[in-house]
Coordinates of C-alpha atoms and ligand atoms in Angstrom, one line a residue:
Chain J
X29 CA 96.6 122.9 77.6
X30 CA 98.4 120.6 80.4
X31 CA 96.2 118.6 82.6
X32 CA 97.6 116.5 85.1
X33 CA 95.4 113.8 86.5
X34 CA 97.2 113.5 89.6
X35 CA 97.9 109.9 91.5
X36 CA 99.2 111.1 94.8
X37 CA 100.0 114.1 96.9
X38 CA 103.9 114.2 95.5
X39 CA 102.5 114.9 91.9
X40 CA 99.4 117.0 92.7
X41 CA 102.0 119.5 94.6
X42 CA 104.4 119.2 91.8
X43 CA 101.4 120.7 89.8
X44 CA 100.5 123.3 92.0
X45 CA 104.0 124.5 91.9
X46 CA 103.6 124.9 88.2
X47 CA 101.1 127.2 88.5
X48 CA 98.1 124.7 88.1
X49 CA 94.9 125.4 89.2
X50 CA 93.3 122.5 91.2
X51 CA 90.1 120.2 90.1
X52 CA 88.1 118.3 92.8
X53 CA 84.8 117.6 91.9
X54 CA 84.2 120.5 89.4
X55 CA 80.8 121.6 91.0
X56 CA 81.8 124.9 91.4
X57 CA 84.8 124.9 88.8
X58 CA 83.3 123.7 86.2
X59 CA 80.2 126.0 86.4
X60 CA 82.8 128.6 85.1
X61 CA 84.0 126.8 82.5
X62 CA 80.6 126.0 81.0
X63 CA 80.5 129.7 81.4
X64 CA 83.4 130.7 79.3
X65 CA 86.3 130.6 81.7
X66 CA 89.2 128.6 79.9
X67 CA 91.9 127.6 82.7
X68 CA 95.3 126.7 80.5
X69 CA 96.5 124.4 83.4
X70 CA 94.7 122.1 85.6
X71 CA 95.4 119.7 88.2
X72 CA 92.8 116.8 88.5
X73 CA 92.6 115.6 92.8
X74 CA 90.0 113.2 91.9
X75 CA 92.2 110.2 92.8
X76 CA 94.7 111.7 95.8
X77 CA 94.5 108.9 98.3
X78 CA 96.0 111.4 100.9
X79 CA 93.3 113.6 100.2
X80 CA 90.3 111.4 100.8
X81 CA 91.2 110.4 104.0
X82 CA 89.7 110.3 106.9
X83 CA 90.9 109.8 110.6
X84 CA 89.7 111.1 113.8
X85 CA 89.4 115.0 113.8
X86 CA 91.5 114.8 110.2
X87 CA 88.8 115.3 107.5
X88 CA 90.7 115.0 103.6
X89 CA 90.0 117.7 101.8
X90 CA 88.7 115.3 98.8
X91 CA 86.0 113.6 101.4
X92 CA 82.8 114.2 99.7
X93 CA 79.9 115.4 101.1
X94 CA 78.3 111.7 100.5
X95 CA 80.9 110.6 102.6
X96 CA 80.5 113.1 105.4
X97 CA 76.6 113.1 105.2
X98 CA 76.9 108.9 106.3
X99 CA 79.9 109.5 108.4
X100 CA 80.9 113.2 109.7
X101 CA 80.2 114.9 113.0
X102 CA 76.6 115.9 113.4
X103 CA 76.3 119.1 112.3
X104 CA 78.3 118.6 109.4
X105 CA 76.3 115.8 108.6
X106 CA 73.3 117.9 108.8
X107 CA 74.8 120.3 106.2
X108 CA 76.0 117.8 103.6
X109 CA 72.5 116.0 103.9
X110 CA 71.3 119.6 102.4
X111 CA 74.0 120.1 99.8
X112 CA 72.4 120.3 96.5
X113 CA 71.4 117.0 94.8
X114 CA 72.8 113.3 94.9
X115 CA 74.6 114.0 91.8
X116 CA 76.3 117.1 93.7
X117 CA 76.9 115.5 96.9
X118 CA 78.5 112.4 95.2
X119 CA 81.1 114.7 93.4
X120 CA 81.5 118.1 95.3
X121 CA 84.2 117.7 97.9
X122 CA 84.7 119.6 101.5
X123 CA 87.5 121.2 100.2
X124 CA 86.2 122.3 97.4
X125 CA 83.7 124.1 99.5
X126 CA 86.6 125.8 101.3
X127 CA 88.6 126.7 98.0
X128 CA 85.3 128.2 96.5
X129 CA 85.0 130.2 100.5
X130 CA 81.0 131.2 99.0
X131 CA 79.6 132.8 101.9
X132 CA 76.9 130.3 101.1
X133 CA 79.1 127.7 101.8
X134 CA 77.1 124.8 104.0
X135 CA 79.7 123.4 105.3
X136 CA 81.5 126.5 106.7
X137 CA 79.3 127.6 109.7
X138 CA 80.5 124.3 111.0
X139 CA 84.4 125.1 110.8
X140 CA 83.9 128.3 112.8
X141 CA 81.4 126.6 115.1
X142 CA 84.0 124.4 116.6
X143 CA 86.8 126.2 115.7
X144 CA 88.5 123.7 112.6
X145 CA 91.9 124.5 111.0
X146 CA 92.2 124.6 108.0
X147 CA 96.0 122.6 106.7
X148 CA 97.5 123.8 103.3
X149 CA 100.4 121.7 102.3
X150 CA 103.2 123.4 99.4
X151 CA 106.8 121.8 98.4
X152 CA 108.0 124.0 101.2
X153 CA 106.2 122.4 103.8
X154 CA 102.6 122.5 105.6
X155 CA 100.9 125.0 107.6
X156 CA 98.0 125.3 109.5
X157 CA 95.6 128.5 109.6
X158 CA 92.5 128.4 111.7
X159 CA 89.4 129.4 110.1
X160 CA 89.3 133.3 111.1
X161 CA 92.8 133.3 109.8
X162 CA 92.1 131.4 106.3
X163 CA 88.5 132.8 105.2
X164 CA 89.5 136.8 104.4
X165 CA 86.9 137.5 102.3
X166 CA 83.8 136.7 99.5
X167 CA 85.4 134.0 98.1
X168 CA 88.8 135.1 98.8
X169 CA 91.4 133.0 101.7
X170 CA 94.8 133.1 102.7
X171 CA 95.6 130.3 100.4
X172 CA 98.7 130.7 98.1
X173 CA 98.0 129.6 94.9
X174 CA 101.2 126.8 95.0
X175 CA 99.3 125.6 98.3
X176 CA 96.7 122.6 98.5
X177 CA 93.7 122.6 100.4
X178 CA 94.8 118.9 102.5
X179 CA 92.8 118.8 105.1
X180 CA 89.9 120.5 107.4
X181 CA 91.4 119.5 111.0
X182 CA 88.7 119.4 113.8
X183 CA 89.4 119.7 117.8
X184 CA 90.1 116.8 119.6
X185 CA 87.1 116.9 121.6
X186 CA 84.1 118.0 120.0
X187 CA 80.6 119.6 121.7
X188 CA 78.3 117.0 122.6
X189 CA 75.4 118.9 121.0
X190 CA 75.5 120.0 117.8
X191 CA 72.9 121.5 115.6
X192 CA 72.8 122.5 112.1
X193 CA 70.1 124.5 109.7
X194 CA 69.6 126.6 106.5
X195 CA 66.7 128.6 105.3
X196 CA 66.4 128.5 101.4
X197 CA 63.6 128.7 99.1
X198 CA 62.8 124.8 98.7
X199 CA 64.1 121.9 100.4
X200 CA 66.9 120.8 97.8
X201 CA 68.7 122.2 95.9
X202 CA 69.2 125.4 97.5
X203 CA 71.7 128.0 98.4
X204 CA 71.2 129.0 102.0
X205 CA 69.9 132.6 102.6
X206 CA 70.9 131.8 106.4
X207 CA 72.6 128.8 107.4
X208 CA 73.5 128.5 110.8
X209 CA 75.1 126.0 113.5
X210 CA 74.9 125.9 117.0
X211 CA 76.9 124.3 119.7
X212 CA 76.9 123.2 123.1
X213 CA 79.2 121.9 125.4
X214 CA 78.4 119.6 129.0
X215 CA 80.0 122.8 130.7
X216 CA 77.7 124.9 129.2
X217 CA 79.7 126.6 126.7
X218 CA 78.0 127.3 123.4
X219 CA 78.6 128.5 119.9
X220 CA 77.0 130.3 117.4
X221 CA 78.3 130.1 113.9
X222 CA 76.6 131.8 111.0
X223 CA 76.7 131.5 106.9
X224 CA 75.3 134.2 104.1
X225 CA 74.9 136.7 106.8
X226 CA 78.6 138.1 106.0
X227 CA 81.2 138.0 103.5
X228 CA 82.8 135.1 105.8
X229 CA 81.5 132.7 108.3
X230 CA 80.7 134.5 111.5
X231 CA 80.8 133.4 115.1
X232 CA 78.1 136.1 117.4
X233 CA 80.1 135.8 120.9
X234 CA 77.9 138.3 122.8
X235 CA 75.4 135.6 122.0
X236 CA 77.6 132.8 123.5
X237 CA 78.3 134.3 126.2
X238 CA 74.6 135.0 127.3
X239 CA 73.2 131.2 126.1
X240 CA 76.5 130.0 128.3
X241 CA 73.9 131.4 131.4
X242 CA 70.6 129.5 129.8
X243 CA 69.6 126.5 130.3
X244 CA 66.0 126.0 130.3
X245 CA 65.0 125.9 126.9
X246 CA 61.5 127.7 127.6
X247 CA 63.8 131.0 129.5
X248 CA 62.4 134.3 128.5
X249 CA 65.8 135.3 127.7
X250 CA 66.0 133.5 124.7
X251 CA 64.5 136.4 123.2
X252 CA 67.6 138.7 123.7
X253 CA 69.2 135.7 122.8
X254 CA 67.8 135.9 119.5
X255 CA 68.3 140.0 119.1
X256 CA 71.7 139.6 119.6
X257 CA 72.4 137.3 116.7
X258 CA 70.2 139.3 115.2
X259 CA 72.0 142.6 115.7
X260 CA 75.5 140.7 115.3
X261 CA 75.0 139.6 111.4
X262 CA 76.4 142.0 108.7
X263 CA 73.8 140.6 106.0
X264 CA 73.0 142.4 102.5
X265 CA 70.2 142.4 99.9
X266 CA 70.9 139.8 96.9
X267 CA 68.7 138.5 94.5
X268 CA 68.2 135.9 97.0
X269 CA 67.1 137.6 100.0
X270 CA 67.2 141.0 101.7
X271 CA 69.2 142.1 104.6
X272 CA 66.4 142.7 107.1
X273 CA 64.4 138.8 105.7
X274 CA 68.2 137.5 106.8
X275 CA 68.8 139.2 109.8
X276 CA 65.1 138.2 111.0
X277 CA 66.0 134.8 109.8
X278 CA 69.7 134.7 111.6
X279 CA 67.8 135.1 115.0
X280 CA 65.3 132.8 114.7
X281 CA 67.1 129.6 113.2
X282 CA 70.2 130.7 115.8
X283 CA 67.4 130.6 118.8
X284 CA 65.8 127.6 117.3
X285 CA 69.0 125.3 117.1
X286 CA 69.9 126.8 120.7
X287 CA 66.6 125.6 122.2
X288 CA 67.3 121.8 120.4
X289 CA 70.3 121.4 122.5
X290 CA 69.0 122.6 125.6
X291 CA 66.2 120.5 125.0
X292 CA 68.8 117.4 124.2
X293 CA 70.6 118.3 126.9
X294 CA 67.7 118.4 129.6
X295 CA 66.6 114.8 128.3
Chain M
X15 CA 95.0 115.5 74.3
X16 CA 93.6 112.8 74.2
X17 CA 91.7 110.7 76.3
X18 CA 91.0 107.2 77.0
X19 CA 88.0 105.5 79.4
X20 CA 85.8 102.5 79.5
X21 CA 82.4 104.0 78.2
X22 CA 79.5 101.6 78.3
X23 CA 81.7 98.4 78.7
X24 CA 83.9 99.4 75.7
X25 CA 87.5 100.9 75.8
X26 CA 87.5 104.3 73.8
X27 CA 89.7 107.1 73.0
X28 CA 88.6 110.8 72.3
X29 CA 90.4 113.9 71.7
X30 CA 89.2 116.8 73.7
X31 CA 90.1 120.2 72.9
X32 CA 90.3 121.3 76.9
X33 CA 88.9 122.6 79.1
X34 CA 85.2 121.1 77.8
X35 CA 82.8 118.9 79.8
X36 CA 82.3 115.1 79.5
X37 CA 79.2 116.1 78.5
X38 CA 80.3 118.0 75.4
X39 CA 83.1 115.1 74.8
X40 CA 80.2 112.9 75.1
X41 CA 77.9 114.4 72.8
X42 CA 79.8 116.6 70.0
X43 CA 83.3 113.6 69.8
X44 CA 81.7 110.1 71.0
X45 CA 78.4 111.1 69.1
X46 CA 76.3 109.6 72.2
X47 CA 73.2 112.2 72.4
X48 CA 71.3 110.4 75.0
X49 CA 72.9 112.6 77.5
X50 CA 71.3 115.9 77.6
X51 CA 72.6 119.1 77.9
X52 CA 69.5 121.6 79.2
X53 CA 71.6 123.7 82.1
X54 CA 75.5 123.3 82.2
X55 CA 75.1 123.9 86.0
X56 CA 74.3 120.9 87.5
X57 CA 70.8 121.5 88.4
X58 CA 68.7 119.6 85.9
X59 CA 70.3 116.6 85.8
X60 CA 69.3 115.5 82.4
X61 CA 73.0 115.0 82.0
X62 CA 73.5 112.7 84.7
X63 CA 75.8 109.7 84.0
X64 CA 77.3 106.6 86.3
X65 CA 81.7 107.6 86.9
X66 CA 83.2 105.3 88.7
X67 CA 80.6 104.1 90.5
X68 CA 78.8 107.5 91.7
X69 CA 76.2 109.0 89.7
X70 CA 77.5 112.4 88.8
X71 CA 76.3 115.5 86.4
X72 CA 78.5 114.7 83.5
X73 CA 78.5 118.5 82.7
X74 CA 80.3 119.6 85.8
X75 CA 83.1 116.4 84.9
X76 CA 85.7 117.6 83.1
X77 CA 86.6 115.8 80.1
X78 CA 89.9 115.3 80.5
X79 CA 89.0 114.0 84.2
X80 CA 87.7 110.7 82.9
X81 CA 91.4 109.3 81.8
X82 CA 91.1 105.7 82.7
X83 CA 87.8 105.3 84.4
X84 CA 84.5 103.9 83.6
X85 CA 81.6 105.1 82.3
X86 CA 78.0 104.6 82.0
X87 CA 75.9 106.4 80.1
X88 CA 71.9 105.7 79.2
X89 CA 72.9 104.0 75.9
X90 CA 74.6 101.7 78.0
X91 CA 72.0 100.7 80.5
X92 CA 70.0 98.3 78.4
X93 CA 70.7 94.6 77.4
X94 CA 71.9 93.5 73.9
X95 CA 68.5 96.1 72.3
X96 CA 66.2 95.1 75.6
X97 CA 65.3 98.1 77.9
X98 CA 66.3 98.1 81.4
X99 CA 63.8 97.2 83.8
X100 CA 63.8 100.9 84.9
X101 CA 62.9 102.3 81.2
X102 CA 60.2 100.1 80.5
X103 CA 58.8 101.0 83.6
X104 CA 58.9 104.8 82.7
X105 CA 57.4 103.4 79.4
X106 CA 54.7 101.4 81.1
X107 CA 53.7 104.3 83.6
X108 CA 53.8 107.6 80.9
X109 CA 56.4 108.8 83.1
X110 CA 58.1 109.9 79.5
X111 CA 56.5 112.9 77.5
X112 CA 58.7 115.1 75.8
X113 CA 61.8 112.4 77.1
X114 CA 63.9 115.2 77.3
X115 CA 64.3 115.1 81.1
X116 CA 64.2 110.9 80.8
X117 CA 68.0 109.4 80.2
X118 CA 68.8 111.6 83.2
X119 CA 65.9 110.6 85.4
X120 CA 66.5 106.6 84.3
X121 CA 70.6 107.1 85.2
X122 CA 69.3 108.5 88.3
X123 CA 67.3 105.4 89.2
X124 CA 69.3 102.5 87.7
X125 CA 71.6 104.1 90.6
X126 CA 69.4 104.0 93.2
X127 CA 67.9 100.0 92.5
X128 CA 71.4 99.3 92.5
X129 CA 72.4 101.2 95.7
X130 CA 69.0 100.2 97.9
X131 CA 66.8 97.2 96.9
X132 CA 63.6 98.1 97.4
X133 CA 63.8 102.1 98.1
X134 CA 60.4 103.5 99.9
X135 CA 58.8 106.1 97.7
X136 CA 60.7 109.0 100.0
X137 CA 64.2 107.1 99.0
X138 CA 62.9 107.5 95.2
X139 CA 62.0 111.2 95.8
X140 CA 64.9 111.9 97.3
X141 CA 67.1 110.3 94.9
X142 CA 65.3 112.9 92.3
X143 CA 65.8 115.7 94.0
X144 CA 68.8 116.5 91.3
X145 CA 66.3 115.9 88.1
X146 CA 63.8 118.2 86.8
X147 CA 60.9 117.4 84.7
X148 CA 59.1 120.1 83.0
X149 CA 56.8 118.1 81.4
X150 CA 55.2 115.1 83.9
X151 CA 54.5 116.9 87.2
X152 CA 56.4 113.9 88.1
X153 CA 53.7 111.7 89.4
X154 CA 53.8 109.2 86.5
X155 CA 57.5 108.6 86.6
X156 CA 56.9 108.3 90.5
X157 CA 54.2 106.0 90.0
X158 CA 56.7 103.9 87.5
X159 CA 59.5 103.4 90.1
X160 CA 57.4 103.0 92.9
X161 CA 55.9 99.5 90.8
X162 CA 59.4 98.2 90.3
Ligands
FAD30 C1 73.6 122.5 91.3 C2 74.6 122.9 92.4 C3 74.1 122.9 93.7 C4 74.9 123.3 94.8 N1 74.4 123.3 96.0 C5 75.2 123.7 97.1 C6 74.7 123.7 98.4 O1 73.6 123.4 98.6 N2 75.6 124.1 99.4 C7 76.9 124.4 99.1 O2 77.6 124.8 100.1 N3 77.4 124.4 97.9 C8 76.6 124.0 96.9 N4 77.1 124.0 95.6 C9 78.5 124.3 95.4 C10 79.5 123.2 95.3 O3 78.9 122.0 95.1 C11 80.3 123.0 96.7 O4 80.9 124.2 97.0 C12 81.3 121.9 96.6 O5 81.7 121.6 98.0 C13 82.5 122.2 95.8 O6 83.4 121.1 95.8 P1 84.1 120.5 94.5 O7 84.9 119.4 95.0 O8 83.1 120.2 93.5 O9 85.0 121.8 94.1 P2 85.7 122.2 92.7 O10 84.6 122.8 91.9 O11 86.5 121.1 92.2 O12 86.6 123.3 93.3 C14 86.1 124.5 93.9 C15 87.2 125.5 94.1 O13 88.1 125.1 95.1 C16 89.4 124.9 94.6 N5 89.9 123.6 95.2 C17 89.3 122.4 95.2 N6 89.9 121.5 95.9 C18 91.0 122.2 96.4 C19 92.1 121.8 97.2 N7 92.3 120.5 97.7 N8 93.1 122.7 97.5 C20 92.9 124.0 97.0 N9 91.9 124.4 96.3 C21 91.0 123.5 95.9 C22 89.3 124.8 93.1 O14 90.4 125.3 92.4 C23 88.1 125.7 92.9 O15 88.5 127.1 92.9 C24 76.3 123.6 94.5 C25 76.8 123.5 93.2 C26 75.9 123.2 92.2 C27 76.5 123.1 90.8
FES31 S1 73.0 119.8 81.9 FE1 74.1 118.9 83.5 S2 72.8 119.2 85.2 FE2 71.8 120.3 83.6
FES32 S1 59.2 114.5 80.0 FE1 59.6 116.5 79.2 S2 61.0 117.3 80.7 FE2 60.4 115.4 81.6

């Protein structure tokens, strides 16, 4: 077994390079190991200084949703609020999220709501994918295994409104069966970021570019508003949900959010 | 390997055969049961311990993880054989009845009196949202923290 318990970024990426596999806060991780899986070589990230940092759009990989839910933009704010339980929230990290990629992920509608980049640092230097470029698959991203997960880097300017919400069973403790985020800029432009619709986080731009034209929050058109995010999700039928409860359920929360910050913005 | 920690105010070695849980190391090496192991998945909570200062599922911390930090677990909550104020109150209200579910719930709210000093009874239910109880229907062990 080696386990490296990992002071700063020189030694965690010394690891990596070794072939070790990287330990945040073990939410997701160590689910598999209670489950049998037996890693031989682990890197522990728990006390990387770099990677709990925090400054302006530069969020560390190692923030933890505790962190974010007091002190991160709005919408991701709203999403680490709903992250599991206090005991999750205090370990599980932001990039841990991203290094699991879950389509469930709360915290990934976000990143492809305002466009984040993702930064992955190696001995041979860093690089910096944006999020269409990093999240490939169900759980699978353009990470090479020597790479860390350093930061989640944000725009400079970020949409004034911002709006985030999931559907799920109860109101803790749940994996989304939609999450979704909606944005909206003074100029009118608007996002619409999805989660669990699709093997990745999805962005709907027919939508955006009809809710850039709306601005009354009680337009009739919010209704095609709503059947084109509809019509733009690629859901399927889990043991969680089925494809036509999520596709329903993509509209409505996606029109919901969109009438909050027309409504914010009219005020 | 083996690893060393501070573990209810005490410095302690244990060997742990990798990759296990502080959990396990907690239960099957430091022969410390009060910690309960009911899911392995982090959503009971009957395992929940204090690690460096944040309250954390101690099946989801890897052993090995704990190298040098501090832990709290509910045998360490109590003063010198007196409960904490938070287990007699479980105590006083019934909020215990198979105590299967109880070391996590009282971990969960010697964190919160010492985060917020007089949470509202939302602060209390949300601070439980990680803890299940089969057994109570939670209103007793509600009814015990809201007294305190
Ligand atoms: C009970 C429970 C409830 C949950 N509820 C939710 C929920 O509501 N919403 C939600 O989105 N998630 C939820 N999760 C999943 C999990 O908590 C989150 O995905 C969390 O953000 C993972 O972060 P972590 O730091 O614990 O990751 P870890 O488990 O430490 O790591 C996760 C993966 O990412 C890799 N990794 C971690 N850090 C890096 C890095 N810096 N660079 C490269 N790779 C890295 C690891 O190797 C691993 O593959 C829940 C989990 C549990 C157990
Ligand atoms: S045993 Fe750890 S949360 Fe259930
Ligand atoms: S008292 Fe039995 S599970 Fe809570």
């Amino acid at each position: 077994m080696d386990f490296v318990v990992a002071t700063d970024l020189e030694e965690a990426l010394d690891a990596l390079g070794r072939g070790a596999l990287p330990l945040a806060g073990g939410t997701d991780l160590m689910v598999g190991v209670n489950a049998g899986q037996r890693p031989d070589n682990v890197v522990a990230l728990r006390r990387v200084r770099e990677l709990r940092q925090r400054n302006g759009q530069r969020i560390g990989a190692g923030v933890t949703w505790r962190v974010i839910e007091d002190e991160g933009p709005r919408a991701l704010a709203q999403a680490a609020r709903t992250v599991g339980s206090p005991q999750i929230r205090n370990a599980g990290t932001l990039g841990g999220n991203v290094g699991t990629a879950s389509p469930a992920g709360d915290g990934l509608p976000f990143l492809a709501a305002v466009d984040a980049e993702i930064e992955l640092t190696s001995r041979e230097g860093v690089r910096t994918l944006r999020w269409d470029e990093f999240f490939t698959g169900v759980k699978e991203t353009a990470r090479r295994t020597d790479e860390l997960i350093t930061a989640v880097v944000l725009p400079a300017a970020l949409p004034g409104r911002q709006e985030f919400a999931k559907i799920g069973v109860r109101n803790a403790m749940v994996i989304a069966t939609v999450a979704c985020v909606v944005t909206r800029a003074d100029d009118g432009t608007t996002t619409v970021a999805l989660g669990s619709v699709a093997p990745t986080p999805i962005r709907i731009p027919e939508a955006e570019e009809l809710a850039k034209t709306l601005s009354d929050p009680g337009s009739a058109a919010l209704d095609e508003f709503q059947h084109l995010v509809a019509a733009g999700v690629r859901p399927i039928t889990d043991h969680r949900s089925t494809e036509e409860y999520r596709r329903h359920g993509a509209g409505v929360l996606a029109r919901r959010l969109l009438t909050r910050c027309l409504r914010e913005g009219a005020a | 390997m083996i690893v060393m920690f501070e573990l209810n105010g005490k410095s302690v070695s244990a060997r742990v055969v990798h990759p296990t849980s502080l959990l396990a190391m907690l239960r099957d090496e430091l022969r410390l049961p009060g910690s309960k192991n009911a899911c392995e998945e982090g959503e009971c909570g009957s395992c929940s311990v204090i690690l460096d200062g944040d309250l954390v599922c101690s099946c989801l911390v890897m052993a090995a993880d704990v190298e040098r930090s501090v832990v709290t677990t509910v045998e360490g909550v109590g003063d010198d054989g007196k409960l904490h104020p938070v287990q007699q109150a479980m105590l006083d209200s019934g909020g215990v009845q198979c105590g299967f579910c109880t070391p996590g719930i009282v971990m969960t709210a010697v964190d919160l009196f010492d985060r917020v000093e007089s949470p509202s009874p939302d602060d209390i239910r949300e601070a439980l949202a990680g803890n299940i109880c089969r057994c109570t229907g939670y209103g007793a062990i509600l009814r015990g923290l809201e007294a305190l």
